[in-house]
mmCIF file of C-alpha atoms in Angstrom:
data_model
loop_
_atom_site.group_PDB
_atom_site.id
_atom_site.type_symbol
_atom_site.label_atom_id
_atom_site.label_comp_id
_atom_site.label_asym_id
_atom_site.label_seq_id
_atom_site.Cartn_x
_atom_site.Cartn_y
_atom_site.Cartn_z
ATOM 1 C CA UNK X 1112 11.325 48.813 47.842
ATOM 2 C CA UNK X 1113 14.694 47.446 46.290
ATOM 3 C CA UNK X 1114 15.494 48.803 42.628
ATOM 4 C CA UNK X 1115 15.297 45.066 41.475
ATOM 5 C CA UNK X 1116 11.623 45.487 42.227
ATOM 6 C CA UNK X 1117 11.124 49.577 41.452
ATOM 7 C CA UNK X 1118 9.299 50.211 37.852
ATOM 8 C CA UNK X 1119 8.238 47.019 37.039
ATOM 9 C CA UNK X 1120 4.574 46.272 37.230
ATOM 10 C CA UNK X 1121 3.286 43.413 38.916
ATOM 11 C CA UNK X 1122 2.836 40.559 38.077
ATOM 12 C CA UNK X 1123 6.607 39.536 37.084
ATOM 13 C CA UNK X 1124 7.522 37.725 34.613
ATOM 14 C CA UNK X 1125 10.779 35.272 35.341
ATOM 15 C CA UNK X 1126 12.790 33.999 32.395
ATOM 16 C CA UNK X 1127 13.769 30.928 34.099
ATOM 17 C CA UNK X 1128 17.809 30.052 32.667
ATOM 18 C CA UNK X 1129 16.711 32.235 30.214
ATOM 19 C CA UNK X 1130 14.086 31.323 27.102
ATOM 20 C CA UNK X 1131 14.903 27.902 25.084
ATOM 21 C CA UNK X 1132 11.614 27.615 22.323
ATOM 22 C CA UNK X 1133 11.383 24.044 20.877
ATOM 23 C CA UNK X 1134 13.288 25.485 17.517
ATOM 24 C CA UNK X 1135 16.119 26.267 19.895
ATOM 25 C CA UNK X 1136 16.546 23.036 21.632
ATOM 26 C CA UNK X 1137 16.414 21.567 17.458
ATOM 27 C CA UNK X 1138 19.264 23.568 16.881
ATOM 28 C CA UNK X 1139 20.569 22.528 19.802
ATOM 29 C CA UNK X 1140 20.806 25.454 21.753
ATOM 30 C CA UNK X 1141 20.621 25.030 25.783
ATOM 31 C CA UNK X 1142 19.521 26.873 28.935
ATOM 32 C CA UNK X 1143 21.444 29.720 30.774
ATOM 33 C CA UNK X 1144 23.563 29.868 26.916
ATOM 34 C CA UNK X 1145 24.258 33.517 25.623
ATOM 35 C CA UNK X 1146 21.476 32.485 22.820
ATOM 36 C CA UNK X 1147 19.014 31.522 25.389
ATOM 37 C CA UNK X 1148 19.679 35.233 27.480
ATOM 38 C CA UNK X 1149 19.448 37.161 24.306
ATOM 39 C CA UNK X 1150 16.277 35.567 23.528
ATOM 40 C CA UNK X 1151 14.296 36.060 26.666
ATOM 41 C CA UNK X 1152 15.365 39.708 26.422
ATOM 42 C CA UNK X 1153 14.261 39.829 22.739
ATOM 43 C CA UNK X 1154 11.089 38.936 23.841
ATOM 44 C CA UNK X 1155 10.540 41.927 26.396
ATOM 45 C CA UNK X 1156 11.528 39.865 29.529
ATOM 46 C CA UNK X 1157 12.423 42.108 31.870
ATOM 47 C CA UNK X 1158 13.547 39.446 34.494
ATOM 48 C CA UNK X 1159 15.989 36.324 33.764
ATOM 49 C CA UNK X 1160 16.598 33.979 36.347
ATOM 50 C CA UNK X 1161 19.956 31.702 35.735
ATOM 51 C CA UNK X 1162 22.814 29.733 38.636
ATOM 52 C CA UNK X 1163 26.294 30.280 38.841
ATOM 53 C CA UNK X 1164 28.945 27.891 39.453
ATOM 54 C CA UNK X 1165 33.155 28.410 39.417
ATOM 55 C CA UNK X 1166 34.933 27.096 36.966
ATOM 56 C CA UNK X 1167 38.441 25.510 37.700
ATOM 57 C CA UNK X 1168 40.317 28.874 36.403
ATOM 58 C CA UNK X 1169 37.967 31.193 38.950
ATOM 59 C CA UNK X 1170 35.330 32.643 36.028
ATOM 60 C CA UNK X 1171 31.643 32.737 37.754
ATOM 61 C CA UNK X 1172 29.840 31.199 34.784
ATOM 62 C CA UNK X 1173 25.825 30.671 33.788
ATOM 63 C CA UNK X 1174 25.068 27.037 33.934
ATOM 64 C CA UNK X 1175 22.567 25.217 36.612
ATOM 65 C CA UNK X 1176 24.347 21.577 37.239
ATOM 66 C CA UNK X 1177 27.555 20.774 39.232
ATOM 67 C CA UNK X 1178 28.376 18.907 36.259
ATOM 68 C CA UNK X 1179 28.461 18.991 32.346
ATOM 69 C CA UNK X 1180 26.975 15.637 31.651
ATOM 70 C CA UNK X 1181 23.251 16.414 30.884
ATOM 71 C CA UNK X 1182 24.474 19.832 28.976
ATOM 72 C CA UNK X 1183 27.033 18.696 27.018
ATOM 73 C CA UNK X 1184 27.589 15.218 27.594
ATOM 74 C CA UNK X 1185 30.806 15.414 29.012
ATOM 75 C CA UNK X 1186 30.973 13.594 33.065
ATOM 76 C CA UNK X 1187 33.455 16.603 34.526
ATOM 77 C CA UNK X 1188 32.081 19.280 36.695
ATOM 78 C CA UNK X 1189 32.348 22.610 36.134
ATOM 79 C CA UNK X 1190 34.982 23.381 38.776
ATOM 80 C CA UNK X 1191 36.829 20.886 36.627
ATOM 81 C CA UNK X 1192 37.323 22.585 33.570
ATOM 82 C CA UNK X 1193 38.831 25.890 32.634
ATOM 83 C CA UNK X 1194 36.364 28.779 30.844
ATOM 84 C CA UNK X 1195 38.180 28.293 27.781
ATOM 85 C CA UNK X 1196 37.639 24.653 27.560
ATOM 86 C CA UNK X 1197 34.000 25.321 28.878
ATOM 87 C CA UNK X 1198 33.633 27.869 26.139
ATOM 88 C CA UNK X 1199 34.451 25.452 22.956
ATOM 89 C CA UNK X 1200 32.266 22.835 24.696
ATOM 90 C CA UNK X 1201 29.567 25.797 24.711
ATOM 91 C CA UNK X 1202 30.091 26.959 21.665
ATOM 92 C CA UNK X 1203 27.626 24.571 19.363
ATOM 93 C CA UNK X 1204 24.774 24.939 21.923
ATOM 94 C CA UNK X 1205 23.777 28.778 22.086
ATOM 95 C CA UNK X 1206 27.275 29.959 23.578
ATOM 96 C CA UNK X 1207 29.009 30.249 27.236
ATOM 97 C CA UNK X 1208 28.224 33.360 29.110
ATOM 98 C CA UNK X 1209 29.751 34.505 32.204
ATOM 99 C CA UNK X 1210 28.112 36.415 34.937
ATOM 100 C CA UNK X 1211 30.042 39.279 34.398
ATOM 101 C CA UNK X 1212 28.970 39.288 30.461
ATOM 102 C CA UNK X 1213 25.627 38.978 31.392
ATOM 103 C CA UNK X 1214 25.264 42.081 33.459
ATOM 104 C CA UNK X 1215 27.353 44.239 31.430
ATOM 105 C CA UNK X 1216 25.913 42.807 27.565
ATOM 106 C CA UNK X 1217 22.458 43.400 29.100
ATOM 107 C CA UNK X 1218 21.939 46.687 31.247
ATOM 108 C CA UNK X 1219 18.764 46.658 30.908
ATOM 109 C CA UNK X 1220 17.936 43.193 32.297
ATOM 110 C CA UNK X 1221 17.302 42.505 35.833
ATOM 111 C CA UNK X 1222 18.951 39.400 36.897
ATOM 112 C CA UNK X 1223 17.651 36.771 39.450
ATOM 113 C CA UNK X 1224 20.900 34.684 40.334
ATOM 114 C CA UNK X 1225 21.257 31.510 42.305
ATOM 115 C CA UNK X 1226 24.346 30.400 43.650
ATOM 116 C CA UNK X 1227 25.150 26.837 42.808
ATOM 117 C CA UNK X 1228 28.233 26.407 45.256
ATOM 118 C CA UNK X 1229 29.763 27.525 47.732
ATOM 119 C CA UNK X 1230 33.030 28.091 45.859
ATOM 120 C CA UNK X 1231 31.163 30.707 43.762
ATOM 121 C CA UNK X 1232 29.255 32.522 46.379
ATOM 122 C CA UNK X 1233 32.303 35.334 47.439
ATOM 123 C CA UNK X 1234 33.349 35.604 43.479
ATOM 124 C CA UNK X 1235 29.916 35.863 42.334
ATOM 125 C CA UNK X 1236 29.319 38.504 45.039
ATOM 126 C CA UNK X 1237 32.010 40.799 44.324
ATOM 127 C CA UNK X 1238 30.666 40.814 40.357
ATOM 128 C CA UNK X 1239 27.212 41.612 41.024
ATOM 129 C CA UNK X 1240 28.251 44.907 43.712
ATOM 130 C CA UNK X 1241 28.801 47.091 41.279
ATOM 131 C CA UNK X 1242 25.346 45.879 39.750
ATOM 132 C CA UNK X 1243 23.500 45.761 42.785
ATOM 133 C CA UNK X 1244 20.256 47.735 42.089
ATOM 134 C CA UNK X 1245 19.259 45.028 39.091
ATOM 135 C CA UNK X 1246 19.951 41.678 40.364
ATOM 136 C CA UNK X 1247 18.702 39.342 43.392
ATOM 137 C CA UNK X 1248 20.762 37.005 44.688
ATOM 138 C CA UNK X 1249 19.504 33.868 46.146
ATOM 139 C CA UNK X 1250 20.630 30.048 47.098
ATOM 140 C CA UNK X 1251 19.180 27.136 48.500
ATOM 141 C CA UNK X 1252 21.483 27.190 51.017
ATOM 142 C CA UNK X 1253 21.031 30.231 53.776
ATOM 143 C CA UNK X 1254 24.614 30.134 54.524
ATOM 144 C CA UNK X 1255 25.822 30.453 50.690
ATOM 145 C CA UNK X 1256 22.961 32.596 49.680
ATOM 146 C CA UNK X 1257 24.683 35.163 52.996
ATOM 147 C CA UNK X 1258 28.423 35.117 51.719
ATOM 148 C CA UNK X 1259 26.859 36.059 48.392
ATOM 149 C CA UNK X 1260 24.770 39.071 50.197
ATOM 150 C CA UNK X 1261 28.153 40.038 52.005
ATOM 151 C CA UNK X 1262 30.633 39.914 48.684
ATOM 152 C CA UNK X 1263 28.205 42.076 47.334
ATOM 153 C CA UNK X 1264 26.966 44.784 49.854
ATOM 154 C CA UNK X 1265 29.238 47.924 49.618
ATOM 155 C CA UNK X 1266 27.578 50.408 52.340
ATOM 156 C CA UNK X 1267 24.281 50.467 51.747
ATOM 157 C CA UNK X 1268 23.931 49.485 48.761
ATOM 158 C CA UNK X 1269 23.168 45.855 48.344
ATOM 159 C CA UNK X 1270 21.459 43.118 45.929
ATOM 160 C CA UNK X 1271 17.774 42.478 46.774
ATOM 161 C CA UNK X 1272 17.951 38.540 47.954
ATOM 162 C CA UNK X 1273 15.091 35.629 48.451
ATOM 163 C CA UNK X 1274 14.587 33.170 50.747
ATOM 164 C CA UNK X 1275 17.009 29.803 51.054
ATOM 165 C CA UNK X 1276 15.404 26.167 51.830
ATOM 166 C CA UNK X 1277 15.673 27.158 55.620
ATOM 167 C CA UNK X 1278 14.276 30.427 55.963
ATOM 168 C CA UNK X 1279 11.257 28.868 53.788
ATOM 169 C CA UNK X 1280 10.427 25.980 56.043
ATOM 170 C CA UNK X 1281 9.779 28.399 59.440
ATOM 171 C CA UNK X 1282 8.471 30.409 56.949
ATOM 172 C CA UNK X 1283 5.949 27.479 55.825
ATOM 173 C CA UNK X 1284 5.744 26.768 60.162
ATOM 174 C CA UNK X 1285 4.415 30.516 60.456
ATOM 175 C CA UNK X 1286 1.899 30.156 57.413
ATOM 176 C CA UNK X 1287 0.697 27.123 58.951
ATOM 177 C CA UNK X 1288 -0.533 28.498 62.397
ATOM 178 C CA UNK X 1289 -0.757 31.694 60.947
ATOM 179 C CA UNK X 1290 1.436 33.425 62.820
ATOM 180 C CA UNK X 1291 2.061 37.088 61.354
ATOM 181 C CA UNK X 1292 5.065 37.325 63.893
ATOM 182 C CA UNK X 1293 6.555 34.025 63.345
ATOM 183 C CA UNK X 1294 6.402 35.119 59.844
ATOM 184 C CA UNK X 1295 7.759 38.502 59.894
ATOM 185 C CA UNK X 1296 10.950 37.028 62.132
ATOM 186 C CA UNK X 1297 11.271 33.875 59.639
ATOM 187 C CA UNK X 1298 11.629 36.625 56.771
ATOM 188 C CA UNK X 1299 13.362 39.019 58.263
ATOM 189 C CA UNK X 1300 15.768 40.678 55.381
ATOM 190 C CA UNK X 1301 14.202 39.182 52.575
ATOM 191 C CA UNK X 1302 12.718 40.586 49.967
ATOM 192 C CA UNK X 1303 11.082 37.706 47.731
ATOM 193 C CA UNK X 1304 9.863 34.353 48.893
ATOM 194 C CA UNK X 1305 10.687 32.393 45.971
ATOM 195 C CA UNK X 1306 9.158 28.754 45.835
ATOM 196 C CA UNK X 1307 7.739 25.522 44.466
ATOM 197 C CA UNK X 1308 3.280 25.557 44.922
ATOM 198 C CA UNK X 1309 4.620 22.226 46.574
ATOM 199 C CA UNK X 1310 7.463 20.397 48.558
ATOM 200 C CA UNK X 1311 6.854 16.797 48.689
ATOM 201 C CA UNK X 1312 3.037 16.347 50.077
ATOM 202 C CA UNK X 1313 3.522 20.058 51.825
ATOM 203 C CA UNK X 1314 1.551 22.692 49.631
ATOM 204 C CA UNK X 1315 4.156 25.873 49.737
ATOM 205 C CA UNK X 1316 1.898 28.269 47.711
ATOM 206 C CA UNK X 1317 -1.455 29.090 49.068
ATOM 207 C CA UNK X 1318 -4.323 32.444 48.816
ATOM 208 C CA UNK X 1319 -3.367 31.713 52.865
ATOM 209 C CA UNK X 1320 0.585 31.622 52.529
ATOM 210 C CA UNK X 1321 0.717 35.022 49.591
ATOM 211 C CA UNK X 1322 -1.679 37.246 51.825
ATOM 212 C CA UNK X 1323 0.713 36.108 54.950
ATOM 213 C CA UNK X 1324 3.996 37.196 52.977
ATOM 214 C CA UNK X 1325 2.454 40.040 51.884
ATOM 215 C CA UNK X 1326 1.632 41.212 55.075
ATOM 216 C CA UNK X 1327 5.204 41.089 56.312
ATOM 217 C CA UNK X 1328 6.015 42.829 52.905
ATOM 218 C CA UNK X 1329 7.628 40.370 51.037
ATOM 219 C CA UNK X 1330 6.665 39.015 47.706
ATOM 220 C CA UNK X 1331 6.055 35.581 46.212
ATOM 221 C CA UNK X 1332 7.153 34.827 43.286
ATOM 222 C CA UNK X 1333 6.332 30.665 42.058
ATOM 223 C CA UNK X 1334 8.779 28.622 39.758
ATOM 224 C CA UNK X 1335 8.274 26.821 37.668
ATOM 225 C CA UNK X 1336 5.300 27.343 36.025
ATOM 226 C CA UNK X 1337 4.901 26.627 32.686
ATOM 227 C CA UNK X 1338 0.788 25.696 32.285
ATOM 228 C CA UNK X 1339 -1.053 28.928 31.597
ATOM 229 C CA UNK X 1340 -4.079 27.863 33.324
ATOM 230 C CA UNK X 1341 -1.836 27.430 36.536
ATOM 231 C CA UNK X 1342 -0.280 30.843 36.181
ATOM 232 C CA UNK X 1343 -3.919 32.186 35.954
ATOM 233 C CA UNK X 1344 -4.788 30.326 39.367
ATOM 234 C CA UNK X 1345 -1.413 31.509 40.801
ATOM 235 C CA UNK X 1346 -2.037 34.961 39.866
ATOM 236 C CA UNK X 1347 -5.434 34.946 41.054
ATOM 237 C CA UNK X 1348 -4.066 34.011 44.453
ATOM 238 C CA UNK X 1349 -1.984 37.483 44.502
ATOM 239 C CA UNK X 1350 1.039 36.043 43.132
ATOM 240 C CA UNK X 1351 3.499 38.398 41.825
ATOM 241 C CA UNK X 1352 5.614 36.574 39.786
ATOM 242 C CA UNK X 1353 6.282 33.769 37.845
ATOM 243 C CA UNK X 1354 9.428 31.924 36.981
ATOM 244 C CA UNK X 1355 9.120 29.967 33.722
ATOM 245 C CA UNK X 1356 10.502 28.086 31.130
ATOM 246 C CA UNK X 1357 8.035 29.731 28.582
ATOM 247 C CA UNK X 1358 8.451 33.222 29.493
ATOM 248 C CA UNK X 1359 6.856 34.154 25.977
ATOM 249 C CA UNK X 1360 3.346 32.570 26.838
ATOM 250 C CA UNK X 1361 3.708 33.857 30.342
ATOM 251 C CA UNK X 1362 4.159 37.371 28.980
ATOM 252 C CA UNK X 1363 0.782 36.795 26.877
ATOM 253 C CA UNK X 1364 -0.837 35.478 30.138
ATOM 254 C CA UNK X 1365 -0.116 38.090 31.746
ATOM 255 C CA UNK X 1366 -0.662 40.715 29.117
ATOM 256 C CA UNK X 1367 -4.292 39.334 28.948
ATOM 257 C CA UNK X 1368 -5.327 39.669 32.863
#
């Protein structure tokens, strides 16, 4: 078992881009902000899940979207601007936080990161090896989500990692003929499948689909859930964790099982 996963009890609990309550988002605070970090650890979360991207002076920063528009308002991406500049524009809505603040500011926090481009996959990489034993790198994209893996393996010591959009679809091939062997090869490496319950009309999350991962000895973890009568269906299908946007009600959810 990887150290990201060692300790913990199951079910998990994933802060996704941190916690925002609705007083927050008054104030005007945002996701994957310093405010919205120091939150979800303030309420006991011991997993956050937040993206990367590069900004134009080479800072691997916390924010989800290529660009600033729906954040801040301003049409630039992030590769655009420079941290300071990102940093002012941060400033009124819970504060900027680089990757490298977040792992050092919270030691105790196990961080679930998702690389936004490819630009930021080496960088990112390089800052998380010396934190390897508390975060899991992941991408959509196999190829990223690998550079990533490689910037931040030094011997054997590497992040734990999920599954990108490829390795999940022959993994959703195996589940479908139930094929412990397809399955096994499909995950080969990986240490979480992380996905949707669907994609598209395609139901990803299944009893069928968490017993199969399991077997290979990987585990599932759903995002994002935010209904607590769907994380109690979840976890009764053997889930084991669950990324969220109200990690403080998931914590009670789980709490109460």
């Amino acid at each position: 078992m990887h150290p990201w996963f060692d300790g913990s009890p199951l079910p998990r609990v994933l802060a996704h881009r941190g916690l925002v309550t609705a007083s927050d988002e008054a104030e005007g605070i945002v996701e994957n902000s310093f405010a919205a970090v120091t939150a979800a650890h303030a309420a006991g979360v011991v997993y956050i899940e937040s993206d990367c991207h590069l900004t134009a002076d080479g800072e691997v920063v916390l924010f989800h979207d290529a660009d600033l528009r729906r954040v801040t308002g301003d049409p630039r991406t992030v590769a655009q601007v420079r941290l300071r500049e990102l940093d002012g524009l941060m400033s009124s809505r819970g504060g900027l936080i680089t990757l490298r603040q977040a792992l050092e500011t919270f030691p105790d926090v196990r961080f679930n990161i998702d690389v936004k481009s490819a630009e930021a996959a080496v960088p990112a990489g390089r800052i998380v090896a010396a934190h390897a034993e508390r975060v899991l790198l992941t991408s959509f994209d196999d190829e990223r989500r690998r550079a990533a893996l490689a910037a931040a393996t030094v011997g054997s010591s590497r992040p734990a990692t999920s599954a990108g959009s490829g390795t999940v679809a022959r993994f959703a091939a195996a589940a479908a003929v139930r094929s412990r062997a397809w399955a096994a090869r499909a995950l080969a490496g990986i240490d979480a499948l992380q996905i949707p319950e669907r994609q598209g009309p395609l139901r990803l999350v299944s009893p069928r689909s968490v017993a199969l991962a399991h077997e290979v000895g990987v585990e599932v973890h759903v995002w994002t859930v935010n209904e607590p009568e769907t994380m109690h269906q979840l976890l009764s299908w053997g889930v084991d964790g669950i990324v969220t946007d109200v990690a403080d009600i998931a914590l009670e959810v789980v709490a109460g099982r």
